[in-house]
């Protein structure tokens, strides 16, 4: 059964960009002082800068993606680093390509 939170998350161009960038974080973001881009995820500050939005606005986008289970946040020091949840994304792709 398809989750309404997933539909909300995918219905925004900026959130789709975040998911695309997080698919290959090394290609889209600079090296970080704390946290590995692939293993730990990308610092929300870098995501906000790349999106060209304020940190609170970016935080709302990341919250929607997290509620849908499409990304996971890991806190390192005072920052939160985000990466895709590939298992959940694969399940969503299956739901979207299946019969309605």
XYZ file of C-alpha atoms in Angstrom:
100
model
C 0.000 0.000 0.000
C 1.410 3.370 -1.029
C 1.959 5.821 1.798
C 0.500 9.351 1.505
C 3.703 10.720 3.094
C 5.674 9.288 0.163
C 3.392 11.000 -2.340
C 3.816 14.311 -0.476
C 7.590 13.864 -0.429
C 7.814 13.123 -4.145
C 5.463 15.959 -5.126
C 8.110 18.664 -4.744
C 10.904 19.478 -7.189
C 13.388 20.488 -4.488
C 12.886 17.228 -2.597
C 13.407 15.277 -5.816
C 16.658 17.199 -6.327
C 17.803 16.286 -2.816
C 17.130 12.604 -3.514
C 19.002 12.842 -6.820
C 22.025 14.543 -5.236
C 22.142 12.063 -2.355
C 22.254 9.170 -4.830
C 25.868 10.223 -5.586
C 26.926 12.603 -2.815
C 30.620 12.626 -3.781
C 29.724 14.026 -7.213
C 27.404 16.711 -5.836
C 28.897 17.906 -2.539
C 32.320 19.035 -1.295
C 34.285 16.982 1.231
C 33.144 17.425 4.825
C 35.243 17.952 7.909
C 32.967 15.688 9.969
C 31.226 12.599 8.622
C 31.849 10.620 5.457
C 29.665 11.715 2.515
C 28.741 8.123 1.626
C 28.698 6.338 4.989
C 27.270 9.110 7.191
C 25.486 11.270 4.647
C 25.612 14.923 3.691
C 25.440 17.734 6.236
C 22.144 19.584 6.028
C 24.068 22.867 5.686
C 25.563 21.703 2.382
C 22.137 20.602 1.166
C 20.620 23.996 2.055
C 23.431 25.834 0.271
C 23.102 23.735 -2.874
C 19.306 24.191 -2.889
C 19.729 27.930 -2.404
C 17.326 28.029 0.534
C 17.551 28.861 4.236
C 18.430 26.177 6.751
C 14.872 26.113 8.189
C 13.377 25.681 4.700
C 15.813 22.894 3.920
C 15.020 21.346 7.292
C 11.342 21.180 6.365
C 12.158 19.432 3.076
C 14.378 16.945 4.899
C 11.692 16.380 7.538
C 9.149 15.484 4.830
C 11.624 13.111 3.191
C 12.440 11.547 6.569
C 8.769 11.089 7.496
C 8.308 9.260 4.204
C 11.292 7.060 5.054
C 13.220 8.107 1.942
C 16.183 9.568 3.839
C 17.750 8.942 7.217
C 19.471 11.476 9.417
C 22.505 10.797 11.589
C 23.589 13.322 14.199
C 27.325 13.971 14.414
C 28.319 16.655 16.903
C 25.752 19.441 16.431
C 24.961 18.640 12.781
C 22.605 16.189 11.095
C 23.850 14.280 8.054
C 21.374 12.794 5.575
C 21.573 9.837 3.231
C 19.057 7.931 1.169
C 17.321 4.815 2.468
C 17.861 2.664 -0.606
C 15.685 -0.219 0.646
C 12.718 2.084 1.173
C 13.272 3.796 -2.185
C 13.328 0.403 -3.933
C 10.047 -0.525 -2.222
C 8.456 2.765 -3.274
C 9.596 2.229 -6.863
C 7.936 -1.194 -6.743
C 4.695 0.296 -5.444
C 4.713 3.009 -8.098
C 5.317 0.564 -10.943
C 2.756 -1.949 -9.679
C -0.950 -2.039 -10.326
C -3.145 0.574 -8.699
